[in-house]
Amino acid sequence: AQINPHFLFNTLDAFYWELEENNQTQLAELIVAMSGVFRYVINKNDNEQWVTIGDELEHAERYLLIMKMRLMDRFTWNIECDSDFKQISIPKLTIQPIIENAIEHGIEQSLQEGTLQIKVTKRDNAIVISVKDSGSGFTEERLEKVLQEIDSVNSEGKIASKTTSAHFGVGLRNTN
């Protein structure tokens, strides 16, 4: 937020055009994805804290392109969402932190090629957004610990429990 967005976007545009001119298509596409991620995240307009599921999935797609370059094509992904669900509003940056965790704790931990499945469905009267990776998964004990740590945030957004581990990231807590 402290970087002047105009400088950042102008610099990324300059990189993009230079790469395009030199037929570096893959890197040029990465720059476009990075620019899109930054434009989505760096936003001073508080009215845009709610976005559509479609917006979130487009942001996720840009993020995944960057991760694919970083992981040297070690994973693939699939996003499924009925067009009727794409217009539903959700808080901004709800899906990407979960995808980030799936990549870091699931796909990156494996030496095998990984897969990531993002699916938006309806169950009863609720919209369900699921993110599944092909990693080894959680033990029941680890899942219970993660759920406790997510729930350890009080109503003011502060960690309520002193036993919450310092290494536990903020992504799942913030998303929750």
XYZ file of N, CA, C and O in Angstrom:
704
model
N 0.824 -1.195 0.000
C 0.000 0.000 0.000
C 0.866 1.255 0.000
O 0.383 2.323 -0.302
N 2.130 1.139 0.386
C 3.008 2.302 0.437
C 3.669 2.593 -0.898
O 4.247 3.646 -1.080
N 3.597 1.668 -1.829
C 4.163 1.896 -3.151
C 3.150 2.670 -3.965
O 1.972 2.353 -3.970
N 3.612 3.689 -4.673
C 2.715 4.434 -5.541
C 2.242 3.499 -6.642
O 3.035 3.041 -7.456
N 0.948 3.189 -6.694
C 0.463 2.227 -7.689
C 0.766 2.626 -9.129
O 1.043 1.772 -9.959
N 0.742 3.922 -9.429
C 1.028 4.336 -10.810
C 2.441 3.936 -11.213
O 2.662 3.439 -12.318
N 3.393 4.146 -10.323
C 4.775 3.755 -10.616
C 4.856 2.250 -10.829
O 5.464 1.781 -11.788
N 4.243 1.490 -9.947
C 4.274 0.034 -10.045
C 3.670 -0.436 -11.368
O 4.277 -1.225 -12.096
N 2.488 0.049 -11.703
C 1.816 -0.408 -12.918
C 2.528 0.064 -14.179
O 2.614 -0.669 -15.160
N 3.063 1.288 -14.159
C 3.822 1.770 -15.315
C 5.078 0.939 -15.522
O 5.452 0.631 -16.662
N 5.731 0.543 -14.435
C 6.935 -0.277 -14.536
C 6.587 -1.656 -15.081
O 7.281 -2.178 -15.971
N 5.525 -2.256 -14.567
C 5.110 -3.563 -15.071
C 4.713 -3.484 -16.547
O 5.029 -4.390 -17.325
N 4.052 -2.408 -16.945
C 3.710 -2.227 -18.364
C 4.967 -2.134 -19.218
O 5.030 -2.715 -20.300
N 5.972 -1.407 -18.740
C 7.230 -1.287 -19.482
C 7.896 -2.655 -19.619
O 8.401 -3.006 -20.699
N 7.899 -3.435 -18.546
C 8.456 -4.796 -18.615
C 7.701 -5.626 -19.652
O 8.288 -6.336 -20.451
N 6.367 -5.533 -19.586
C 5.541 -6.305 -20.506
C 5.884 -5.978 -21.954
O 6.118 -6.883 -22.762
N 5.916 -4.697 -22.305
C 6.161 -4.315 -23.703
C 7.557 -4.709 -24.151
O 7.756 -5.134 -25.289
N 8.531 -4.597 -23.271
C 9.895 -5.018 -23.618
C 9.952 -6.530 -23.864
O 10.571 -6.997 -24.824
N 9.293 -7.294 -23.033
C 9.263 -8.744 -23.208
C 8.517 -9.138 -24.487
O 8.950 -10.028 -25.207
N 7.412 -8.486 -24.760
C 6.666 -8.755 -25.987
C 7.516 -8.461 -27.224
O 7.538 -9.233 -28.171
N 8.211 -7.331 -27.166
C 9.055 -6.925 -28.293
C 10.165 -7.940 -28.559
O 10.573 -8.147 -29.691
N 10.612 -8.607 -27.505
C 11.690 -9.596 -27.620
C 11.164 -11.024 -27.676
O 11.901 -11.971 -27.397
N 9.886 -11.190 -27.994
C 9.255 -12.504 -28.135
C 9.385 -13.389 -26.892
O 9.513 -14.602 -26.999
N 9.332 -12.797 -25.740
C 9.351 -13.524 -24.466
C 7.909 -13.642 -23.961
O 7.545 -13.112 -22.915
N 7.096 -14.363 -24.713
C 5.659 -14.416 -24.476
C 5.305 -14.939 -23.092
O 4.431 -14.395 -22.415
N 5.976 -15.986 -22.645
C 5.639 -16.581 -21.350
C 5.907 -15.600 -20.210
O 5.079 -15.438 -19.307
N 7.045 -14.921 -20.262
C 7.338 -13.930 -19.218
C 6.411 -12.728 -19.329
O 6.006 -12.169 -18.305
N 6.058 -12.344 -20.538
C 5.124 -11.234 -20.719
C 3.777 -11.565 -20.085
O 3.165 -10.724 -19.415
N 3.311 -12.802 -20.264
C 2.049 -13.224 -19.654
C 2.146 -13.221 -18.132
O 1.178 -12.893 -17.441
N 3.301 -13.578 -17.599
C 3.505 -13.543 -16.156
C 3.407 -12.108 -15.637
O 2.786 -11.851 -14.608
N 3.989 -11.158 -16.371
C 3.926 -9.754 -15.973
C 2.467 -9.268 -15.975
O 2.038 -8.562 -15.067
N 1.698 -9.661 -16.980
C 0.280 -9.289 -17.034
C -0.453 -9.868 -15.827
O -1.264 -9.186 -15.188
N -0.167 -11.123 -15.481
C -0.803 -11.754 -14.318
C -0.419 -11.024 -13.033
O -1.277 -10.749 -12.181
N 0.869 -10.689 -12.894
C 1.318 -9.969 -11.693
C 0.639 -8.608 -11.596
O 0.194 -8.196 -10.525
N 0.560 -7.907 -12.709
C -0.096 -6.605 -12.727
C -1.552 -6.735 -12.302
O -2.048 -5.931 -11.506
N -2.232 -7.765 -12.801
C -3.622 -7.990 -12.423
C -3.780 -8.297 -10.944
O -4.707 -7.803 -10.292
N -2.866 -9.104 -10.405
C -2.906 -9.419 -8.970
C -2.717 -8.144 -8.152
O -3.471 -7.875 -7.216
N -1.719 -7.324 -8.525
C -1.480 -6.082 -7.778
C -2.655 -5.115 -7.897
O -3.048 -4.484 -6.917
N -3.225 -4.997 -9.086
C -4.364 -4.087 -9.266
C -5.547 -4.537 -8.397
O -6.267 -3.712 -7.842
N -5.726 -5.824 -8.270
C -6.831 -6.373 -7.483
C -6.609 -6.142 -5.988
O -7.541 -5.810 -5.263
N -5.375 -6.309 -5.550
C -5.066 -6.224 -4.127
C -4.890 -4.780 -3.666
O -5.366 -4.407 -2.597
N -4.197 -3.973 -4.468
C -3.927 -2.584 -4.088
C -5.099 -1.741 -4.541
O -5.189 -1.342 -5.685
N -5.985 -1.493 -3.616
C -7.169 -0.717 -3.946
C -7.536 0.111 -2.738
O -7.773 -0.429 -1.668
N -7.591 1.404 -2.889
C -7.873 2.283 -1.762
C -9.358 2.547 -1.581
O -9.758 3.210 -0.660
N -10.190 2.038 -2.487
C -11.622 2.279 -2.422
C -12.278 1.243 -1.507
O -12.382 0.072 -1.845
N -12.733 1.686 -0.340
C -13.354 0.769 0.620
C -14.642 0.152 0.096
O -15.089 -0.869 0.590
N -15.267 0.772 -0.916
C -16.488 0.212 -1.481
C -16.223 -1.090 -2.210
O -17.149 -1.821 -2.529
N -14.968 -1.387 -2.520
C -14.652 -2.591 -3.271
C -14.117 -3.705 -2.372
O -13.337 -4.525 -2.803
N -14.526 -3.729 -1.116
C -14.135 -4.814 -0.229
C -15.023 -6.027 -0.448
O -14.719 -7.110 0.020
N -16.129 -5.844 -1.130
C -16.999 -6.932 -1.550
C -16.898 -7.040 -3.058
O -16.978 -6.029 -3.766
N -16.698 -8.249 -3.542
C -16.555 -8.505 -4.975
C -17.423 -9.705 -5.327
O -17.999 -10.344 -4.447
N -17.492 -10.022 -6.593
C -18.262 -11.203 -6.986
C -17.364 -12.444 -6.942
O -16.127 -12.338 -6.987
N -17.997 -13.595 -6.869
C -17.247 -14.849 -6.937
C -16.484 -14.903 -8.254
O -15.341 -15.353 -8.303
N -17.073 -14.396 -9.331
C -16.383 -14.349 -10.613
C -15.107 -13.542 -10.548
O -14.063 -13.951 -11.086
N -15.151 -12.372 -9.870
C -13.942 -11.557 -9.691
C -12.884 -12.329 -8.906
O -11.699 -12.307 -9.240
N -13.317 -12.986 -7.835
C -12.381 -13.763 -7.012
C -11.729 -14.888 -7.813
O -10.542 -15.157 -7.669
N -12.515 -15.550 -8.663
C -11.967 -16.646 -9.461
C -11.007 -16.130 -10.534
O -9.996 -16.780 -10.827
N -11.286 -14.960 -11.104
C -10.342 -14.357 -12.056
C -9.039 -14.011 -11.358
O -7.951 -14.233 -11.897
N -9.133 -13.459 -10.160
C -7.933 -13.157 -9.367
C -7.176 -14.447 -9.048
O -5.952 -14.499 -9.167
N -7.900 -15.484 -8.688
C -7.274 -16.778 -8.394
C -6.537 -17.307 -9.619
O -5.423 -17.831 -9.502
N -7.124 -17.169 -10.781
C -6.497 -17.641 -12.026
C -5.171 -16.911 -12.279
O -4.165 -17.527 -12.629
N -5.156 -15.596 -12.079
C -3.904 -14.829 -12.239
C -2.865 -15.290 -11.220
O -1.691 -15.473 -11.547
N -3.295 -15.473 -9.978
C -2.385 -15.945 -8.933
C -1.823 -17.318 -9.298
O -0.622 -17.570 -9.148
N -2.665 -18.196 -9.792
C -2.226 -19.546 -10.160
C -1.228 -19.523 -11.318
O -0.287 -20.331 -11.346
N -1.389 -18.618 -12.262
C -0.405 -18.487 -13.346
C 0.971 -18.122 -12.805
O 1.987 -18.656 -13.249
N 0.985 -17.227 -11.820
C 2.260 -16.839 -11.195
C 2.857 -18.030 -10.445
O 4.053 -18.311 -10.551
N 2.045 -18.749 -9.700
C 2.533 -19.906 -8.947
C 3.028 -21.009 -9.886
O 4.008 -21.693 -9.588
N 2.376 -21.184 -11.007
C 2.791 -22.207 -11.959
C 4.197 -21.893 -12.482
O 5.029 -22.788 -12.611
N 4.466 -20.630 -12.756
C 5.797 -20.220 -13.198
C 6.809 -20.464 -12.076
O 7.894 -20.978 -12.314
N 6.436 -20.137 -10.865
C 7.332 -20.309 -9.720
C 7.645 -21.782 -9.461
O 8.772 -22.145 -9.146
N 6.643 -22.639 -9.612
C 6.818 -24.061 -9.337
C 7.232 -24.854 -10.572
O 7.245 -26.078 -10.544
N 7.553 -24.156 -11.635
C 8.055 -24.768 -12.862
C 7.097 -25.835 -13.392
O 7.477 -26.974 -13.629
N 5.853 -25.463 -13.520
C 4.839 -26.340 -14.116
C 4.635 -27.642 -13.342
O 4.243 -28.648 -13.917
N 4.865 -27.634 -12.024
C 4.698 -28.848 -11.226
C 3.259 -29.113 -10.820
O 2.986 -30.055 -10.090
N 2.338 -28.257 -11.254
C 0.954 -28.526 -10.888
C 0.001 -27.994 -11.955
O 0.346 -27.143 -12.763
N -1.190 -28.551 -11.929
C -2.266 -28.096 -12.796
C -3.458 -27.776 -11.909
O -3.509 -28.189 -10.748
N -4.405 -27.045 -12.476
C -5.593 -26.719 -11.705
C -6.815 -26.709 -12.598
O -6.710 -26.631 -13.824
N -7.950 -26.805 -11.921
C -9.235 -26.759 -12.597
C -10.182 -25.942 -11.730
O -10.229 -26.133 -10.514
N -10.897 -25.030 -12.364
C -11.875 -24.209 -11.655
C -13.250 -24.495 -12.250
O -13.430 -24.386 -13.462
N -14.190 -24.870 -11.383
C -15.561 -25.140 -11.816
C -16.504 -24.216 -11.065
O -16.517 -24.196 -9.836
N -17.270 -23.460 -11.838
C -18.253 -22.569 -11.223
C -19.364 -22.307 -12.219
O -19.114 -21.811 -13.321
N -20.577 -22.639 -11.837
C -21.743 -22.360 -12.659
C -21.852 -20.836 -12.834
O -21.634 -20.075 -11.889
N -22.196 -20.400 -14.021
C -22.257 -18.957 -14.300
C -23.237 -18.229 -13.381
O -23.051 -17.050 -13.095
N -24.273 -18.919 -12.889
C -25.228 -18.292 -11.967
C -24.567 -17.870 -10.654
O -25.018 -16.916 -10.012
N -23.523 -18.566 -10.248
C -22.868 -18.268 -8.973
C -21.854 -17.141 -9.089
O -21.446 -16.563 -8.084
N -21.412 -16.823 -10.294
C -20.336 -15.842 -10.481
C -20.732 -14.422 -10.087
O -19.871 -13.597 -9.860
N -22.016 -14.151 -9.987
C -22.467 -12.799 -9.635
C -22.734 -12.624 -8.139
O -23.066 -11.537 -7.690
N -22.553 -13.657 -7.362
C -22.794 -13.590 -5.918
C -21.637 -12.834 -5.258
O -20.464 -13.064 -5.558
N -21.965 -11.934 -4.342
C -20.956 -11.133 -3.646
C -20.374 -11.881 -2.459
O -21.098 -12.537 -1.708
N -19.047 -11.741 -2.323
C -18.323 -12.291 -1.169
C -17.241 -11.282 -0.790
O -16.887 -10.410 -1.590
N -16.679 -11.385 0.410
C -15.589 -10.484 0.776
C -14.380 -10.699 -0.144
O -14.061 -11.826 -0.517
N -13.739 -9.606 -0.489
C -12.555 -9.640 -1.345
C -11.452 -10.449 -0.672
O -11.288 -10.408 0.550
N -10.693 -11.179 -1.469
C -9.567 -12.009 -1.030
C -10.009 -13.118 -0.080
O -9.362 -13.402 0.926
N -11.108 -13.763 -0.417
C -11.589 -14.911 0.348
C -10.987 -16.211 -0.170
O -10.608 -17.077 0.621
N -10.860 -16.355 -1.473
C -10.454 -17.628 -2.066
C -8.933 -17.763 -2.179
O -8.375 -18.821 -1.871
N -8.234 -16.717 -2.575
C -6.796 -16.805 -2.835
C -5.967 -17.262 -1.635
O -5.067 -18.088 -1.794
N -6.237 -16.797 -0.417
C -5.440 -17.296 0.717
C -5.575 -18.811 0.923
O -4.627 -19.481 1.329
N -6.749 -19.348 0.621
C -6.949 -20.796 0.765
C -6.171 -21.536 -0.325
O -5.544 -22.563 -0.057
N -6.184 -20.983 -1.529
C -5.398 -21.566 -2.618
C -3.915 -21.523 -2.268
O -3.179 -22.492 -2.474
N -3.469 -20.406 -1.721
C -2.068 -20.261 -1.329
C -1.674 -21.337 -0.315
O -0.615 -21.957 -0.430
N -2.537 -21.588 0.663
C -2.260 -22.637 1.652
C -2.225 -24.018 1.004
O -1.395 -24.848 1.351
N -3.138 -24.262 0.076
C -3.173 -25.562 -0.606
C -1.881 -25.794 -1.383
O -1.342 -26.908 -1.395
N -1.374 -24.753 -2.015
C -0.124 -24.890 -2.763
C 1.045 -25.086 -1.811
O 1.849 -26.007 -1.968
N 1.124 -24.227 -0.779
C 2.268 -24.290 0.145
C 2.304 -25.573 0.965
O 3.347 -26.192 1.116
N 1.166 -25.987 1.485
C 1.147 -27.125 2.404
C 0.764 -28.437 1.743
O 0.914 -29.494 2.357
N 0.269 -28.387 0.524
C -0.131 -29.601 -0.171
C 0.771 -29.905 -1.349
O 1.522 -30.873 -1.346
N 0.756 -29.038 -2.337
C 1.470 -29.301 -3.587
C 2.979 -29.143 -3.440
O 3.740 -29.991 -3.895
N 3.427 -28.061 -2.789
C 4.874 -27.840 -2.650
C 5.566 -28.911 -1.813
O 6.733 -29.169 -2.005
N 4.837 -29.519 -0.899
C 5.426 -30.519 -0.014
C 5.682 -31.848 -0.712
O 6.401 -32.686 -0.196
N 5.093 -32.025 -1.874
C 5.226 -33.279 -2.602
C 6.232 -33.136 -3.735
O 6.366 -32.078 -4.337
N 6.920 -34.208 -4.037
C 7.830 -34.208 -5.177
C 7.099 -34.551 -6.465
O 7.627 -34.390 -7.555
N 5.867 -35.022 -6.333
C 5.049 -35.393 -7.484
C 4.373 -34.148 -8.061
O 4.216 -33.141 -7.387
N 3.928 -34.270 -9.321
C 3.120 -33.197 -9.890
C 1.807 -33.139 -9.130
O 1.208 -34.166 -8.826
N 1.358 -31.930 -8.818
C 0.152 -31.776 -8.029
C -1.011 -31.256 -8.837
O -0.846 -30.717 -9.932
N -2.187 -31.437 -8.266
C -3.395 -30.892 -8.878
C -4.158 -30.090 -7.825
O -4.091 -30.378 -6.635
N -4.851 -29.098 -8.320
C -5.650 -28.242 -7.465
C -7.035 -28.140 -8.098
O -7.160 -27.888 -9.298
N -8.057 -28.361 -7.295
C -9.439 -28.312 -7.768
C -10.168 -27.229 -6.982
O -10.224 -27.292 -5.755
N -10.698 -26.234 -7.685
C -11.493 -25.174 -7.070
C -12.902 -25.328 -7.624
O -13.103 -25.323 -8.837
N -13.862 -25.474 -6.719
C -15.227 -25.763 -7.155
C -16.209 -24.910 -6.357
O -16.099 -24.807 -5.133
N -17.151 -24.312 -7.077
C -18.222 -23.547 -6.440
C -19.521 -24.285 -6.723
O -19.884 -24.506 -7.876
N -20.183 -24.705 -5.644
C -21.420 -25.475 -5.769
C -22.463 -24.926 -4.802
O -22.155 -24.078 -3.959
N -23.658 -25.456 -4.924
C -24.715 -25.090 -3.990
C -25.100 -26.331 -3.204
O -25.284 -27.398 -3.774
N -25.168 -26.184 -1.893
C -25.607 -27.262 -1.013
C -26.666 -26.689 -0.088
O -26.375 -25.743 0.655
N -27.840 -27.235 -0.148
C -28.990 -26.704 0.581
C -29.187 -25.244 0.155
O -29.317 -24.963 -1.011
N -29.144 -24.318 1.080
C -29.306 -22.899 0.746
C -27.994 -22.134 0.824
O -27.999 -20.914 0.970
N -26.878 -22.841 0.744
C -25.572 -22.194 0.873
C -24.729 -22.412 -0.381
O -24.846 -23.438 -1.049
N -23.901 -21.446 -0.667
C -22.893 -21.593 -1.719
C -21.636 -22.134 -1.045
O -21.194 -21.614 -0.017
N -21.073 -23.188 -1.600
C -19.884 -23.824 -1.046
C -18.741 -23.631 -2.024
O -18.857 -23.983 -3.201
N -17.654 -23.063 -1.529
C -16.440 -22.900 -2.331
C -15.413 -23.848 -1.743
O -15.016 -23.706 -0.583
N -15.005 -24.839 -2.529
C -14.034 -25.804 -2.024
C -12.732 -25.696 -2.811
O -12.740 -25.434 -4.011
N -11.641 -25.871 -2.092
C -10.304 -25.897 -2.676
C -9.658 -27.188 -2.208
O -9.483 -27.392 -1.008
N -9.353 -28.061 -3.162
C -8.764 -29.362 -2.828
C -7.453 -29.515 -3.577
O -7.369 -29.200 -4.763
N -6.441 -30.013 -2.869
C -5.155 -30.283 -3.521
C -4.855 -31.771 -3.435
O -5.490 -32.500 -2.683
N -3.880 -32.205 -4.210
C -3.524 -33.625 -4.241
C -2.440 -33.981 -3.237
O -1.855 -35.056 -3.307
N -2.202 -33.099 -2.273
C -1.200 -33.370 -1.241
C -1.635 -34.482 -0.311
O -2.705 -35.068 -0.453
N -0.796 -34.739 0.676
C -1.034 -35.870 1.571
C -2.181 -35.642 2.548
O -2.684 -36.585 3.150
N -2.607 -34.396 2.730
C -3.739 -34.116 3.608
C -3.333 -33.946 5.059
O -2.156 -33.979 5.414
N -4.332 -33.764 5.904
C -4.140 -33.562 7.338
C -4.437 -34.844 8.088
O -5.326 -35.596 7.699
N -3.758 -35.023 9.191
C -4.223 -36.022 10.149
C -5.406 -35.397 10.879
O -5.596 -34.175 10.857
N -6.202 -36.217 11.529
C -7.328 -35.691 12.307
C -6.833 -34.724 13.387
O -7.453 -33.692 13.630
N -5.691 -35.047 14.003
C -5.146 -34.195 15.059
C -4.733 -32.836 14.504
O -4.993 -31.798 15.117
N -4.080 -32.820 13.338
C -3.642 -31.552 12.733
C -4.849 -30.724 12.309
O -4.869 -29.510 12.506
N -5.856 -31.367 11.751
C -7.065 -30.651 11.362
C -7.704 -29.992 12.581
O -8.101 -28.824 12.528
N -7.797 -30.725 13.681
C -8.368 -30.173 14.911
C -7.558 -28.969 15.393
O -8.121 -27.950 15.792
N -6.234 -29.061 15.323
C -5.360 -27.954 15.745
C -5.571 -26.731 14.852
O -5.684 -25.605 15.348
N -5.657 -26.937 13.551
C -5.884 -25.830 12.621
C -7.216 -25.162 12.921
O -7.311 -23.930 12.988
N -8.254 -25.955 13.115
C -9.578 -25.392 13.408
C -9.582 -24.607 14.725
O -10.202 -23.552 14.824
N -8.862 -25.107 15.735
C -8.747 -24.381 17.005
C -8.030 -23.055 16.806
O -8.429 -22.038 17.368
N -6.960 -23.081 16.011
C -6.195 -21.856 15.783
C -7.001 -20.841 14.974
O -6.917 -19.647 15.227
N -7.788 -21.298 14.022
C -8.653 -20.390 13.267
C -9.662 -19.745 14.200
O -9.919 -18.545 14.125
N -10.224 -20.534 15.112
C -11.232 -20.034 16.041
C -10.644 -19.211 17.191
O -11.386 -18.646 17.979
N -9.320 -19.113 17.277
C -8.699 -18.425 18.402
C -8.725 -16.910 18.265
O -8.214 -16.202 19.116
N -9.341 -16.393 17.230
C -9.430 -14.951 17.047
C -10.723 -14.456 17.679
O -11.796 -14.988 17.426
N -10.596 -13.404 18.504
C -11.793 -12.884 19.160
C -12.542 -11.922 18.235
O -12.153 -11.696 17.098
N -13.604 -11.331 18.717
C -14.460 -10.474 17.890
C -13.751 -9.228 17.389
O -14.192 -8.603 16.438
N -12.649 -8.824 18.030
C -11.905 -7.650 17.570
C -10.795 -8.030 16.600
O -10.004 -7.195 16.195
N -10.719 -9.303 16.241
C -9.698 -9.721 15.288
C -8.345 -10.003 15.920
O -7.359 -10.202 15.230
N -8.301 -10.030 17.257
C -7.037 -10.312 17.944
C -7.007 -11.776 18.359
O -8.038 -12.365 18.665
N -5.808 -12.342 18.391
C -5.671 -13.741 18.802
C -6.085 -13.858 20.257
O -5.529 -13.185 21.125
N -7.069 -14.688 20.520
C -7.649 -14.793 21.853
C -6.888 -15.756 22.745
O -6.974 -15.682 23.958
N -6.125 -16.656 22.148
C -5.451 -17.678 22.929
C -3.943 -17.500 22.877
O -3.374 -17.348 21.817
N -3.297 -17.517 24.034
C -1.835 -17.412 24.062
C -1.165 -18.703 23.605
O 0.014 -18.721 23.322
N -1.927 -19.775 23.496
C -1.351 -21.050 23.068
C -1.289 -21.169 21.552
O -0.725 -22.116 21.036
N -1.870 -20.203 20.851
C -1.850 -20.256 19.388
C -0.407 -20.120 18.923
O 0.306 -19.228 19.342
N 0.000 -21.012 18.058
C 1.388 -21.022 17.619
C 1.708 -19.808 16.764
O 0.911 -19.366 15.956
N 2.903 -19.280 16.959
C 3.341 -18.103 16.220
C 3.549 -18.409 14.746
O 3.425 -17.534 13.909
N 3.855 -19.675 14.419
C 4.126 -20.014 13.021
C 2.863 -20.168 12.186
O 2.917 -20.203 10.969
N 1.731 -20.236 12.842
C 0.481 -20.388 12.107
C 0.195 -19.102 11.361
O 0.156 -18.030 11.950
N -0.013 -19.181 10.056
C -0.215 -18.005 9.225
C -1.528 -17.316 9.493
O -2.418 -17.839 10.148
N -1.644 -16.119 8.959
C -2.844 -15.328 9.157
C -3.878 -15.555 8.067
O -5.012 -15.141 8.207
N -3.511 -16.207 6.962
C -4.405 -16.363 5.823
C -5.725 -17.018 6.177
O -6.789 -16.494 5.838
N -5.679 -18.157 6.836
C -6.925 -18.840 7.184
C -7.714 -18.098 8.248
O -8.936 -18.043 8.214
N -7.008 -17.485 9.207
C -7.699 -16.695 10.223
C -8.416 -15.516 9.580
O -9.570 -15.246 9.884
N -7.703 -14.787 8.719
C -8.323 -13.624 8.066
C -9.498 -14.041 7.201
O -10.527 -13.365 7.164
N -9.354 -15.131 6.478
C -10.434 -15.600 5.623
C -11.640 -16.002 6.465
O -12.780 -15.687 6.121
N -11.371 -16.685 7.579
C -12.456 -17.060 8.482
C -13.175 -15.831 9.004
O -14.379 -15.776 9.048
